[in-house]
Amino acid sequence: MAHIEHDVFQNKERSNWLRMRTLVVLRWFAITGQVCAVLGAIYVYNLTLEIGLISLVIGAPVLVNIVSYFLYPENRRLTEREADILIGFDLVQLGLLLFLTGGLNNPFALLILAPIAVAATILPLRSMLILGLTALAIVTVLRFESIAILTSAGVPLILPDLFVFGFWLSLIIGVVFVSIYARQVTQETMSMGEALVATQMALAREQKLTDLGGVVAAAAHELGTPLATIKLVSSELIDELGDNTELCDDAKLIRDQANRCRDILQSMGRAGKEDHLLRQAPLETVIREASEPHMDRGKIVDIHLLPTNDPNERQPDIFRRPEIIHGVRNLIQNAVDFTDTVVDVEISWTASTISLRISDDGPGYPQSVLNRIGEPFVGRRKTTEDRTPRPGYEGMGLGLFIAKTLLERSNATLQFANGGSTEIFGIQRGAIVSVEWPRNMIEADTETSRGALGQNTPIN
């Protein structure tokens, strides 16, 4: 999982989200709107404008669009530098147009927020800050300098200073607010999407391993009879070829290689055969299988069943689903990472539910993130001093998010808490994770869980 997280989350080419065609189409809309606004001001309201300079300013993005159409394919993804230049060009072009049409006396000055919203969404923080400061500079210049729009009588259209100041202040606040708001929403969406990708990769990997183990075990089962036959025949040949040393050695070699094939297939098939029996297992067996990779890490992982009302009641058999095994494994890994000495795994069930509680004697969850556990990248569980012995550890958000997502896919409900005053083996509990499933959602059919398997299903 560490490699998956690194590969997925270290490469964040945000600007590569934007296609050249998207900017070109948006620019055509902007050009059309600018032309319509200028024509309406001249022919409908009889206003006097600097037509020559305005035509040059509006013509510049037309030329850029035409050049882009011939030089770049429509589906080209923009690099960070290209996106910076093109969005910066749109920002400056809009600023010049506003300068020629009344500055902040022009109500269309509000459109200065559009390029900033795009930059906050797709560009890295450095580029967004540069364009944001550029927008603030443009708005401030327009506050004091612009070419006024004249009526048919030659009277300039100028708002009172108080209104202009209020409009300037609202644009300044708007640029800052839109930048922060758009970036925060995009960042959370991006984090959630990447975490979901990592979850899908983890589940797919677990499923592939399970499938591979089933195929290998099935092959070991099916090849058992021919290998036993080869071994039997070779042993008989050894007895009959006792006087022929050369042929006898060949027969012994055949027998040894048959034994070797049997041992290899048995060891590779440890994960289990994809048949009706090994698709399900007792509850404790599945939990132990999930905890096995963390049993030998220097911490005690104690797994035990809580007593039930009926001491003779058999523990339920559940399906060995990859999402359950991998999700529980991530929870136990997190507990082992932060415990001081022992991790306690309690298994219990009732007539309607199956429950699992994982607790450790570590420091517990920080209160600042306790209510957000299960979201990706919620923060770090330990302080810098606590992480000194483990400098490679980067946080707990993604691992618990993956565990929570996988287990919820199996209809589980998870709760995270701190132990407080309760104790485990005389030691105060730290973090506690409670997982509860509806029993009918993960329990194997009681009629087939321990009974005869019937005829083997061939593997195609």
Short mmCIF file of C-alpha atoms in Angstrom, two decimals:
data_model
loop_
_atom_site.label_atom_id
_atom_site.label_comp_id
_atom_site.label_asym_id
_atom_site.label_seq_id
_atom_site.Cartn_x
_atom_site.Cartn_y
_atom_site.Cartn_z
CA MET A 1 0.00 0.00 0.00
CA ALA A 2 2.87 2.42 0.65
CA HIS A 3 3.95 2.17 -3.00
CA ILE A 4 0.39 2.63 -4.22
CA GLU A 5 -0.11 5.71 -2.06
CA HIS A 6 3.18 7.21 -3.24
CA ASP A 7 2.47 6.62 -6.93
CA VAL A 8 -1.08 7.91 -6.78
CA PHE A 9 -0.64 10.94 -4.57
CA GLN A 10 2.78 12.33 -5.29
CA ASN A 11 2.00 13.25 -8.91
CA LYS A 12 -0.53 16.06 -8.92
CA GLU A 13 -0.38 17.70 -12.34
CA ARG A 14 -3.41 19.90 -11.77
CA SER A 15 -3.01 21.97 -14.92
CA ASN A 16 -3.18 18.82 -17.04
CA TRP A 17 -6.89 18.69 -16.27
CA LEU A 18 -7.56 21.52 -18.78
CA ARG A 19 -7.78 20.95 -22.50
CA MET A 20 -6.86 23.58 -25.05
CA ARG A 21 -10.30 23.22 -26.64
CA THR A 22 -12.02 24.13 -23.36
CA LEU A 23 -10.20 27.47 -23.13
CA VAL A 24 -10.76 28.18 -26.82
CA VAL A 25 -14.51 27.57 -26.55
CA LEU A 26 -14.81 29.70 -23.41
CA ARG A 27 -12.82 32.46 -25.09
CA TRP A 28 -15.20 32.44 -28.08
CA PHE A 29 -18.11 32.90 -25.68
CA ALA A 30 -16.28 35.80 -24.01
CA ILE A 31 -15.49 37.41 -27.37
CA THR A 32 -19.12 37.11 -28.46
CA GLY A 33 -20.31 38.69 -25.23
CA GLN A 34 -17.80 41.53 -25.50
CA VAL A 35 -18.80 42.29 -29.09
CA CYS A 36 -22.52 42.23 -28.21
CA ALA A 37 -21.94 44.53 -25.22
CA VAL A 38 -20.00 47.06 -27.30
CA LEU A 39 -22.55 47.04 -30.14
CA GLY A 40 -25.42 47.40 -27.68
CA ALA A 41 -23.71 50.34 -25.96
CA ILE A 42 -23.17 52.10 -29.32
CA TYR A 43 -26.40 51.40 -31.21
CA VAL A 44 -28.91 50.94 -28.42
CA TYR A 45 -27.75 53.44 -25.79
CA ASN A 46 -25.85 55.80 -28.15
CA LEU A 47 -22.74 55.81 -25.97
CA THR A 48 -19.38 57.05 -27.19
CA LEU A 49 -16.52 54.55 -26.93
CA GLU A 50 -12.93 54.25 -28.15
CA ILE A 51 -13.92 51.92 -30.98
CA GLY A 52 -10.46 51.60 -32.54
CA LEU A 53 -8.65 50.58 -29.37
CA ILE A 54 -11.55 48.37 -28.25
CA SER A 55 -11.48 46.56 -31.63
CA LEU A 56 -7.77 45.86 -31.18
CA VAL A 57 -8.28 44.53 -27.65
CA ILE A 58 -11.17 42.28 -28.72
CA GLY A 59 -9.31 41.17 -31.83
CA ALA A 60 -6.33 39.92 -29.83
CA PRO A 61 -8.14 36.86 -28.35
CA VAL A 62 -9.67 36.17 -31.77
CA LEU A 63 -6.14 35.93 -33.19
CA VAL A 64 -5.02 33.74 -30.28
CA ASN A 65 -7.91 31.35 -30.87
CA ILE A 66 -7.18 31.08 -34.58
CA VAL A 67 -3.46 30.44 -33.96
CA SER A 68 -4.30 27.85 -31.29
CA TYR A 69 -6.67 26.10 -33.69
CA PHE A 70 -3.95 25.60 -36.29
CA LEU A 71 -1.01 24.92 -33.99
CA TYR A 72 -2.50 22.59 -31.38
CA PRO A 73 -4.89 19.62 -31.54
CA GLU A 74 -8.23 20.13 -29.83
CA ASN A 75 -7.62 17.44 -27.24
CA ARG A 76 -4.21 18.79 -26.15
CA ARG A 77 -3.79 18.98 -22.37
CA LEU A 78 -2.18 22.19 -21.20
CA THR A 79 1.02 22.21 -19.19
CA GLU A 80 1.28 24.41 -16.12
CA ARG A 81 3.20 27.11 -17.99
CA GLU A 82 0.78 27.11 -20.94
CA ALA A 83 -2.23 27.39 -18.64
CA ASP A 84 -0.56 30.25 -16.74
CA ILE A 85 0.11 32.17 -19.94
CA LEU A 86 -3.34 31.66 -21.49
CA ILE A 87 -5.35 32.45 -18.34
CA GLY A 88 -3.05 35.41 -17.63
CA PHE A 89 -3.65 36.64 -21.19
CA ASP A 90 -7.43 36.47 -20.71
CA LEU A 91 -7.11 38.35 -17.41
CA VAL A 92 -5.00 41.16 -18.91
CA GLN A 93 -7.23 41.39 -22.02
CA LEU A 94 -10.31 41.81 -19.83
CA GLY A 95 -8.51 44.42 -17.74
CA LEU A 96 -7.57 46.45 -20.85
CA LEU A 97 -11.13 46.25 -22.16
CA LEU A 98 -12.48 47.50 -18.85
CA PHE A 99 -9.89 50.29 -18.87
CA LEU A 100 -11.25 51.46 -22.25
CA THR A 101 -14.89 51.21 -21.13
CA GLY A 102 -15.12 53.09 -17.86
CA GLY A 103 -13.13 50.96 -15.42
CA LEU A 104 -15.09 50.23 -12.25
CA ASN A 105 -17.91 52.42 -13.54
CA ASN A 106 -18.61 49.51 -15.90
CA PRO A 107 -20.78 46.85 -14.19
CA PHE A 108 -19.12 44.14 -16.31
CA ALA A 109 -15.99 44.55 -14.17
CA LEU A 110 -17.46 41.71 -12.13
CA LEU A 111 -16.25 39.33 -14.88
CA ILE A 112 -12.71 39.75 -13.56
CA LEU A 113 -13.61 36.93 -11.15
CA ALA A 114 -14.01 34.36 -13.96
CA PRO A 115 -10.30 33.78 -14.78
CA ILE A 116 -9.50 33.70 -11.06
CA ALA A 117 -12.06 30.94 -10.46
CA VAL A 118 -10.54 28.89 -13.30
CA ALA A 119 -7.00 29.44 -11.98
CA ALA A 120 -7.96 28.43 -8.43
CA THR A 121 -9.50 25.24 -9.78
CA ILE A 122 -6.81 23.90 -12.08
CA LEU A 123 -3.49 25.63 -11.36
CA PRO A 124 -0.89 24.99 -8.63
CA LEU A 125 -0.86 27.31 -5.65
CA ARG A 126 2.07 29.39 -6.91
CA SER A 127 0.41 30.12 -10.25
CA MET A 128 -2.91 30.86 -8.58
CA LEU A 129 -1.26 33.39 -6.24
CA ILE A 130 0.48 35.14 -9.15
CA LEU A 131 -2.74 35.47 -11.15
CA GLY A 132 -4.67 36.48 -8.03
CA LEU A 133 -2.20 39.29 -7.28
CA THR A 134 -2.38 40.35 -10.94
CA ALA A 135 -6.18 40.57 -10.70
CA LEU A 136 -5.94 42.64 -7.51
CA ALA A 137 -3.47 44.99 -9.23
CA ILE A 138 -5.76 45.37 -12.27
CA VAL A 139 -8.80 46.11 -10.09
CA THR A 140 -6.83 48.68 -8.10
CA VAL A 141 -5.59 50.43 -11.27
CA LEU A 142 -9.14 50.51 -12.64
CA ARG A 143 -10.25 52.11 -9.37
CA PHE A 144 -8.23 55.23 -10.17
CA GLU A 145 -7.54 55.18 -13.92
CA SER A 146 -9.82 54.47 -16.90
CA ILE A 147 -11.26 56.07 -20.03
CA ALA A 148 -14.79 57.23 -19.27
CA ILE A 149 -17.81 56.26 -21.34
CA LEU A 150 -19.58 59.31 -22.82
CA THR A 151 -23.29 59.71 -23.48
CA SER A 152 -24.61 61.11 -26.76
CA ALA A 153 -24.51 64.55 -25.13
CA GLY A 154 -20.84 64.15 -24.24
CA VAL A 155 -21.46 63.66 -20.51
CA PRO A 156 -19.16 61.04 -18.89
CA LEU A 157 -20.87 58.17 -17.09
CA ILE A 158 -19.21 58.22 -13.68
CA LEU A 159 -20.56 56.73 -10.47
CA PRO A 160 -20.20 58.53 -7.14
CA ASP A 161 -16.89 57.87 -5.42
CA LEU A 162 -18.59 55.96 -2.60
CA PHE A 163 -20.14 53.49 -5.07
CA VAL A 164 -16.85 53.06 -6.93
CA PHE A 165 -15.02 52.46 -3.65
CA GLY A 166 -17.65 49.91 -2.59
CA PHE A 167 -17.42 48.14 -5.97
CA TRP A 168 -13.61 48.07 -5.71
CA LEU A 169 -13.76 46.67 -2.20
CA SER A 170 -16.30 44.00 -3.21
CA LEU A 171 -14.08 42.92 -6.12
CA ILE A 172 -11.04 42.68 -3.85
CA ILE A 173 -12.98 40.54 -1.39
CA GLY A 174 -14.51 38.56 -4.28
CA VAL A 175 -11.11 37.70 -5.78
CA VAL A 176 -9.81 36.47 -2.41
CA PHE A 177 -12.98 34.62 -1.45
CA VAL A 178 -13.53 32.95 -4.84
CA SER A 179 -9.89 31.84 -4.93
CA ILE A 180 -10.02 30.26 -1.47
CA TYR A 181 -13.49 28.78 -1.89
CA ALA A 182 -12.92 27.28 -5.34
CA ARG A 183 -9.52 25.90 -4.38
CA GLN A 184 -10.74 24.35 -1.14
CA VAL A 185 -13.68 22.62 -2.82
CA THR A 186 -11.47 21.39 -5.67
CA GLN A 187 -8.80 20.19 -3.22
CA GLU A 188 -11.29 18.14 -1.22
CA THR A 189 -12.83 16.69 -4.37
CA MET A 190 -9.37 15.83 -5.68
CA SER A 191 -8.35 14.19 -2.39
CA MET A 192 -11.53 12.13 -2.25
CA GLY A 193 -11.15 11.03 -5.87
CA GLU A 194 -7.52 10.00 -5.39
CA ALA A 195 -8.32 8.16 -2.20
CA LEU A 196 -11.12 6.27 -3.95
CA VAL A 197 -8.68 5.30 -6.70
CA ALA A 198 -6.27 3.97 -4.07
CA THR A 199 -9.13 2.04 -2.46
CA GLN A 200 -10.08 0.46 -5.77
CA MET A 201 -6.44 -0.45 -6.45
CA ALA A 202 -6.09 -2.04 -3.02
CA LEU A 203 -9.28 -4.04 -3.43
CA ALA A 204 -8.34 -5.11 -6.96
CA ARG A 205 -4.93 -6.26 -5.72
CA GLU A 206 -6.50 -8.24 -2.90
CA GLN A 207 -9.00 -9.81 -5.30
CA LYS A 208 -6.23 -10.79 -7.72
CA LEU A 209 -4.25 -12.42 -4.93
CA THR A 210 -7.32 -14.31 -3.78
CA ASP A 211 -8.12 -15.45 -7.32
CA LEU A 212 -4.51 -16.46 -7.95
CA GLY A 213 -4.42 -18.46 -4.73
CA GLY A 214 -7.62 -20.23 -5.72
CA VAL A 215 -6.32 -21.12 -9.18
CA VAL A 216 -3.00 -22.41 -7.83
CA ALA A 217 -4.69 -24.46 -5.12
CA ALA A 218 -7.11 -25.90 -7.65
CA ALA A 219 -4.18 -26.79 -9.90
CA ALA A 220 -2.44 -28.47 -6.95
CA HIS A 221 -5.59 -30.48 -6.27
CA GLU A 222 -6.11 -31.49 -9.88
CA LEU A 223 -2.43 -32.38 -10.41
CA GLY A 224 -2.28 -34.40 -7.21
CA THR A 225 -3.45 -37.62 -8.86
CA PRO A 226 -1.09 -37.56 -11.91
CA LEU A 227 1.86 -36.60 -9.68
CA ALA A 228 1.04 -39.46 -7.31
CA THR A 229 0.86 -41.81 -10.32
CA ILE A 230 4.26 -40.59 -11.56
CA LYS A 231 5.72 -41.12 -8.12
CA LEU A 232 4.27 -44.63 -7.86
CA VAL A 233 5.44 -45.70 -11.31
CA SER A 234 8.92 -44.23 -10.78
CA SER A 235 9.23 -46.10 -7.44
CA GLU A 236 8.33 -49.36 -9.19
CA LEU A 237 10.89 -48.63 -11.92
CA ILE A 238 13.54 -48.03 -9.27
CA ASP A 239 12.85 -51.47 -7.83
CA GLU A 240 12.96 -53.16 -11.22
CA LEU A 241 16.04 -51.27 -12.46
CA GLY A 242 18.19 -51.96 -9.46
CA ASP A 243 20.96 -53.51 -11.60
CA ASN A 244 20.95 -50.69 -14.18
CA THR A 245 22.49 -47.81 -12.27
CA GLU A 246 22.06 -45.21 -15.03
CA LEU A 247 18.35 -45.87 -15.62
CA CYS A 248 17.75 -46.25 -11.90
CA ASP A 249 19.21 -42.77 -11.29
CA ASP A 250 16.89 -41.38 -13.98
CA ALA A 251 13.87 -42.98 -12.32
CA LYS A 252 14.93 -41.54 -8.94
CA LEU A 253 15.26 -38.12 -10.56
CA ILE A 254 11.71 -38.42 -11.93
CA ARG A 255 10.39 -39.34 -8.48
CA ASP A 256 12.28 -36.47 -6.79
CA GLN A 257 11.02 -33.94 -9.32
CA ALA A 258 7.45 -35.18 -8.88
CA ASN A 259 7.83 -34.68 -5.13
CA ARG A 260 9.23 -31.21 -5.76
CA CYS A 261 6.27 -30.29 -7.98
CA ARG A 262 3.89 -31.48 -5.26
CA ASP A 263 5.64 -29.38 -2.58
CA ILE A 264 5.71 -26.25 -4.75
CA LEU A 265 2.03 -26.49 -5.61
CA GLN A 266 1.08 -27.10 -1.99
CA SER A 267 3.03 -24.06 -0.78
CA MET A 268 1.65 -21.83 -3.55
CA GLY A 269 -1.87 -22.98 -2.89
CA ARG A 270 -1.85 -21.99 0.75
CA ALA A 271 -4.32 -19.16 0.09
CA GLY A 272 -7.01 -21.72 -0.59
CA LYS A 273 -8.85 -23.30 -3.43
CA GLU A 274 -11.73 -21.47 -5.06
CA ASP A 275 -14.35 -23.98 -4.05
CA HIS A 276 -17.46 -23.87 -1.90
CA LEU A 277 -15.60 -24.70 1.32
CA LEU A 278 -12.81 -22.17 1.19
CA ARG A 279 -15.00 -19.30 0.06
CA GLN A 280 -16.13 -19.23 3.68
CA ALA A 281 -14.51 -19.88 7.03
CA PRO A 282 -15.21 -19.49 10.75
CA LEU A 283 -15.27 -15.87 11.89
CA GLU A 284 -12.14 -16.19 14.02
CA THR A 285 -10.22 -17.80 11.16
CA VAL A 286 -10.97 -14.90 8.81
CA ILE A 287 -9.92 -12.34 11.43
CA ARG A 288 -6.69 -14.23 12.11
CA GLU A 289 -5.97 -14.37 8.40
CA ALA A 290 -6.42 -10.58 8.21
CA SER A 291 -4.11 -10.02 11.22
CA GLU A 292 -1.40 -12.49 10.17
CA PRO A 293 0.94 -9.96 8.43
CA HIS A 294 1.13 -7.94 11.68
CA MET A 295 1.53 -10.77 14.19
CA ASP A 296 5.35 -10.68 14.16
CA ARG A 297 6.03 -6.96 14.42
CA GLY A 298 7.11 -6.94 18.04
CA LYS A 299 3.65 -6.15 19.45
CA ILE A 300 1.13 -8.53 21.02
CA VAL A 301 -1.99 -9.01 18.87
CA ASP A 302 -4.46 -10.91 21.06
CA ILE A 303 -7.54 -12.27 19.27
CA HIS A 304 -10.27 -13.83 21.36
CA LEU A 305 -13.98 -14.59 21.26
CA LEU A 306 -16.25 -12.97 23.81
CA PRO A 307 -18.50 -15.44 25.66
CA THR A 308 -22.08 -15.84 24.46
CA ASN A 309 -25.25 -16.80 26.31
CA ASP A 310 -25.00 -20.34 24.95
CA PRO A 311 -21.49 -21.75 25.57
CA ASN A 312 -22.16 -24.58 23.09
CA GLU A 313 -23.13 -22.23 20.28
CA ARG A 314 -20.91 -22.56 17.23
CA GLN A 315 -19.29 -19.39 15.95
CA PRO A 316 -20.71 -18.23 12.62
CA ASP A 317 -19.03 -18.93 9.31
CA ILE A 318 -18.60 -15.85 7.14
CA PHE A 319 -17.61 -15.30 3.52
CA ARG A 320 -13.88 -14.66 2.96
CA ARG A 321 -14.44 -11.46 1.03
CA PRO A 322 -11.35 -9.46 0.05
CA GLU A 323 -12.91 -6.19 1.26
CA ILE A 324 -13.45 -7.65 4.75
CA ILE A 325 -9.94 -9.13 4.99
CA HIS A 326 -8.19 -6.07 3.63
CA GLY A 327 -10.30 -3.61 5.64
CA VAL A 328 -9.74 -5.43 8.94
CA ARG A 329 -6.04 -5.77 8.08
CA ASN A 330 -5.72 -2.00 7.66
CA LEU A 331 -7.44 -1.37 11.01
CA ILE A 332 -5.11 -3.83 12.78
CA GLN A 333 -2.09 -2.32 11.03
CA ASN A 334 -3.06 1.13 12.29
CA ALA A 335 -3.46 -0.22 15.85
CA VAL A 336 -0.09 -2.02 15.72
CA ASP A 337 1.58 1.13 14.37
CA PHE A 338 0.51 3.21 17.35
CA THR A 339 0.22 0.76 20.24
CA ASP A 340 2.83 0.63 22.97
CA THR A 341 2.68 -3.09 23.75
CA VAL A 342 -0.61 -4.84 22.94
CA VAL A 343 -3.53 -4.81 20.50
CA ASP A 344 -6.74 -6.47 21.67
CA VAL A 345 -9.14 -7.86 19.04
CA GLU A 346 -12.51 -8.88 20.45
CA ILE A 347 -14.96 -10.92 18.38
CA SER A 348 -18.61 -11.30 19.34
CA TRP A 349 -21.97 -12.02 17.76
CA THR A 350 -25.66 -12.05 18.48
CA ALA A 351 -28.64 -13.43 16.62
CA SER A 352 -28.68 -10.39 14.32
CA THR A 353 -25.18 -8.89 14.34
CA ILE A 354 -21.50 -9.79 14.15
CA SER A 355 -19.14 -7.39 15.92
CA LEU A 356 -15.42 -6.73 16.03
CA ARG A 357 -13.61 -4.35 18.35
CA ILE A 358 -9.93 -3.45 17.93
CA SER A 359 -8.25 -1.52 20.73
CA ASP A 360 -4.68 -0.64 21.64
CA ASP A 361 -2.82 0.87 24.58
CA GLY A 362 -1.34 3.75 22.59
CA PRO A 363 -2.06 7.48 22.97
CA GLY A 364 -5.42 7.29 21.21
CA TYR A 365 -6.86 9.58 18.55
CA PRO A 366 -6.29 13.35 18.90
CA GLN A 367 -9.52 15.16 19.70
CA SER A 368 -8.94 17.53 16.78
CA VAL A 369 -9.46 14.74 14.23
CA LEU A 370 -11.59 12.25 16.14
CA ASN A 371 -14.82 13.37 14.46
CA ARG A 372 -13.21 13.36 10.99
CA ILE A 373 -11.59 9.93 11.07
CA GLY A 374 -12.45 7.99 7.95
CA GLU A 375 -11.94 10.96 5.63
CA PRO A 376 -8.79 11.01 3.50
CA PHE A 377 -5.88 13.19 4.67
CA VAL A 378 -7.48 14.34 7.93
CA GLY A 379 -4.12 14.92 9.54
CA ARG A 380 -1.52 13.12 11.63
CA ARG A 381 -2.25 11.14 14.70
CA LYS A 382 1.00 11.86 16.50
CA THR A 383 3.03 14.94 17.12
CA THR A 384 6.45 15.51 15.58
CA GLU A 385 8.11 14.19 18.72
CA ASP A 386 5.97 11.06 18.68
CA ARG A 387 6.89 10.37 15.05
CA THR A 388 10.64 10.69 15.60
CA PRO A 389 11.19 6.90 15.90
CA ARG A 390 9.19 6.38 12.69
CA PRO A 391 10.28 9.14 10.27
CA GLY A 392 8.85 7.36 7.23
CA TYR A 393 5.28 7.53 8.48
CA GLU A 394 3.19 10.24 6.80
CA GLY A 395 -0.25 10.04 8.43
CA MET A 396 -3.27 7.91 9.08
CA GLY A 397 -5.95 9.48 6.90
CA LEU A 398 -5.68 7.32 3.80
CA GLY A 399 -5.26 3.94 5.51
CA LEU A 400 -8.33 4.37 7.68
CA PHE A 401 -10.29 5.82 4.77
CA ILE A 402 -9.52 2.71 2.71
CA ALA A 403 -10.44 0.42 5.61
CA LYS A 404 -13.68 2.30 6.25
CA THR A 405 -14.63 2.34 2.58
CA LEU A 406 -13.93 -1.36 2.06
CA LEU A 407 -15.77 -2.46 5.21
CA GLU A 408 -18.76 -0.25 4.45
CA ARG A 409 -18.98 -2.01 1.09
CA SER A 410 -19.61 -5.18 3.10
CA ASN A 411 -22.47 -3.36 4.95
CA ALA A 412 -20.41 -2.74 8.08
CA THR A 413 -20.87 0.21 10.44
CA LEU A 414 -17.71 1.67 11.99
CA GLN A 415 -17.22 3.80 15.09
CA PHE A 416 -13.96 5.38 16.27
CA ALA A 417 -13.39 6.37 19.89
CA ASN A 418 -10.80 6.71 22.65
CA GLY A 419 -10.76 4.27 25.53
CA GLY A 420 -10.51 6.77 28.36
CA SER A 421 -10.55 5.03 31.72
CA THR A 422 -11.14 1.46 30.53
CA GLU A 423 -8.24 -0.95 30.70
CA ILE A 424 -6.90 -3.84 28.64
CA PHE A 425 -4.75 -6.37 30.52
CA GLY A 426 -4.39 -3.77 33.27
CA ILE A 427 -3.21 -1.14 30.76
CA GLN A 428 -5.31 1.88 29.82
CA ARG A 429 -6.89 1.61 26.40
CA GLY A 430 -5.95 4.05 23.65
CA ALA A 431 -7.82 4.06 20.34
CA ILE A 432 -10.86 1.84 19.83
CA VAL A 433 -12.47 0.86 16.52
CA SER A 434 -15.82 -0.91 16.58
CA VAL A 435 -17.07 -2.71 13.46
CA GLU A 436 -20.53 -4.22 13.26
CA TRP A 437 -22.16 -6.15 10.42
CA PRO A 438 -25.74 -7.34 10.02
CA ARG A 439 -25.27 -11.06 10.47
CA ASN A 440 -27.33 -12.03 7.43
CA MET A 441 -25.11 -9.89 5.14
CA ILE A 442 -21.80 -11.72 5.70
CA GLU A 443 -22.72 -15.06 7.23
CA ALA A 444 -22.43 -18.12 5.02
CA ASP A 445 -25.43 -20.37 4.55
CA THR A 446 -25.59 -22.62 7.60
CA GLU A 447 -26.76 -25.53 5.46
CA THR A 448 -23.59 -25.52 3.35
CA SER A 449 -20.99 -23.88 5.59
CA ARG A 450 -19.85 -27.12 7.26
CA GLY A 451 -21.62 -29.77 5.24
CA ALA A 452 -20.70 -31.81 2.18
CA LEU A 453 -19.45 -29.88 -0.79
CA GLY A 454 -21.08 -31.88 -3.55
CA GLN A 455 -19.55 -32.36 -6.95
CA ASN A 456 -16.46 -30.30 -7.75
CA THR A 457 -17.03 -27.36 -10.08
CA PRO A 458 -14.60 -27.44 -13.04
CA ILE A 459 -12.43 -24.39 -13.65
CA ASN A 460 -12.76 -22.93 -17.12
#
